[in-house]
Amino acid sequence: RALLSPPAGALRALRGLAAGPEMHFGFQSVTEEERRERIYQVFESVAKKYDVMNDSMTLGIHRVWKDILMHKMNPSPGTLLLDVAGGTGDIAFRFINYVRSVRERQLQRKLKHHQNLSWQEIFESYQKDKFNSLGDSQVVVCDINREMLKVGKQKAQHLGYSEGLSWVLGNAEELPFDDDKFDVYTIAFGIRNVTRIDLALQEAYRVLKPGGRFLCLEFSHVSNPLLSRLYDLYSFQVIPVLGEVIAGDWKSYQYLVESIRRFPPQEELKAMIEDAGFFKVDYENLNFGIVAIHSGFKL
Amino acid sequence: EEEEEVEGWHQLYPGHIPTSPLQKALLAAGSAVMALYDPYRHDMVAVLGETTGCLALPNLRDKMKNHPEGYRILQERPRIRLSTLDMARLQGLPDGSLGREYVRFLEDNKVSPDTRMPPKFVDDEELAYVIQRYREVHDLMHTLLGMPTNMLGEVVVKWFEAIQTGLPMCVLGAAFGPVRLSTRKLQVLATELVPWAIRSGLNASCVLNVYYEQRWEQPVESLREELGIFSPP
């Protein structure tokens, strides 16, 4: 498991000759293929402890960030959502909860208007609608990593989610879906791990219906200097330790904090999203830029 | 870019993860808590040993350097692994010999010398070997002390090792290990086993100064006498 190797210009030059352009893996320099492989291995090894680690690292705040994403999306029943890099299902489950509660309120309002019906008729209409508690909303969870999907499916079973939920193995850079299919595309804490972000954005554009929305939740850059220093201290000193103690895996979490530093900042990501063809691209900083939600529309 | 990421480039031995003093402190605290919370996390016990051994390890290394056999061990760096041990030969040795009893211990308790964690957080290559040697010799401690690998046996060995090595991890293990034992076992521990382990530990010469790989034929009794370990109760 030689995740750390001594810097050797000669070695790098040789690899450069061998295969493809240089990329970053955290703070190391690797080829595209190597980067994909290493990232796959990182998530394979963290999959089982992924949720526990998220809670520990962010002190549970990641749940709030995901809730905010869902509120921003504000999906109505009947929405078809594609959640890419959705691994353990956090966004998917929130989506289902959200549309279910919106649907319930819809039904309640409907019932209010039907108060002049007979008991029998009210009962029958309620029964009919109950079998459509999601209002035909659907979410497809797509992830490149089998282990993450496995954990996600187990969670779904454990928590009782089944209706309106599908799990697909796929690559964000080359989605196994047809054009103009989805109402919303989300990628939460996943785009950072994609090797060719431009391709992922193009694919997002392709599979969205006209009028569809792109939403990206990702770690971003903190501009406030004091906060930035504290954040760095926490990231580099505490997070790998948490990884070792909780998951027995220092290196994957070292990779995590390095990859966050390497990821394009807010404005740069905005430009990339615009390049893919999206309009009305905007971003919202959460917690001073520790996390940002980027949004765009396909017109 | 930050300065911290350069840490990764100062690897002193394969598997080495350089850490700042703050990280070591956090690791020590975290691993201690986790080891108590989940006793099956042997990796946490290992990490605790590495992050707290900064005084005890150089001490041990010096004891080894100043002893002819220990010095040879530091030079030759022998490793106890299934690939380096001739199991068939050891099994063929007479009963009561170190080799035969060691293999018997491994079989009875269904353990293997290959499950020892390699060091990660020791920032000195020689000290990393010392702690590695300590880990690999642990099973031989069980054999010499005649203790099985259940909780009781492990605690007794930890008391012995705590006296012998001074490693804080051993001291903590010796002090907190008994927490999970039944009262009956605690009684036996307190009245017979621990006093014996302490006496033996104090009386015996440094167990890391023994080139075990060259003494497989030696009877266990004779090695005990030579070292100064009293017969187990």
Coordinates of C-alpha atoms in Angstrom, one line a residue, chain A residues 4-7 27-28 49 232 236-238 241 244-246 248 250-251 258 262, chain B residues 2 5 9 11 17 19-20 22-23 26-27 30-31 34 41 43-44 47 120-121:
Chain A
L4 CA 3.2 7.8 -0.1
S5 CA 6.2 7.5 -2.3
P6 CA 9.5 9.5 -2.3
P7 CA 9.5 12.4 -4.8
F27 CA -0.7 16.5 -3.2
Q28 CA 0.9 13.8 -5.3
K49 CA -17.1 3.7 8.0
D232 CA -6.4 24.1 7.9
F236 CA -4.5 18.5 8.6
Q237 CA -4.0 17.8 12.3
V238 CA -7.3 16.3 13.4
V241 CA -6.1 11.2 13.3
E244 CA -6.8 6.3 12.0
V245 CA -8.7 6.0 15.3
I246 CA -12.2 5.4 13.9
G248 CA -8.0 2.5 11.0
W250 CA -5.0 7.4 8.1
K251 CA -4.1 7.6 4.5
E258 CA -5.5 17.2 0.4
R262 CA -6.7 21.0 -4.6
Chain B
E2 CA 0.5 24.5 2.9
E5 CA 1.7 18.2 3.2
W9 CA 7.9 13.1 1.9
Q11 CA 9.3 8.6 5.1
I17 CA 3.6 8.1 8.6
T19 CA 3.3 13.0 12.4
S20 CA 3.5 16.4 14.2
L22 CA -0.1 17.6 18.1
Q23 CA -1.1 14.7 15.9
L26 CA -4.3 13.4 19.6
L27 CA -3.5 9.8 18.4
G30 CA -7.8 8.7 20.7
S31 CA -6.2 5.3 20.5
M34 CA -10.8 3.5 21.3
R41 CA -9.0 -2.9 18.0
D43 CA -4.3 -1.7 15.9
M44 CA -5.3 1.0 18.5
V47 CA -0.8 3.0 17.9
K120 CA 3.7 3.6 11.6
F121 CA 4.2 6.5 13.9

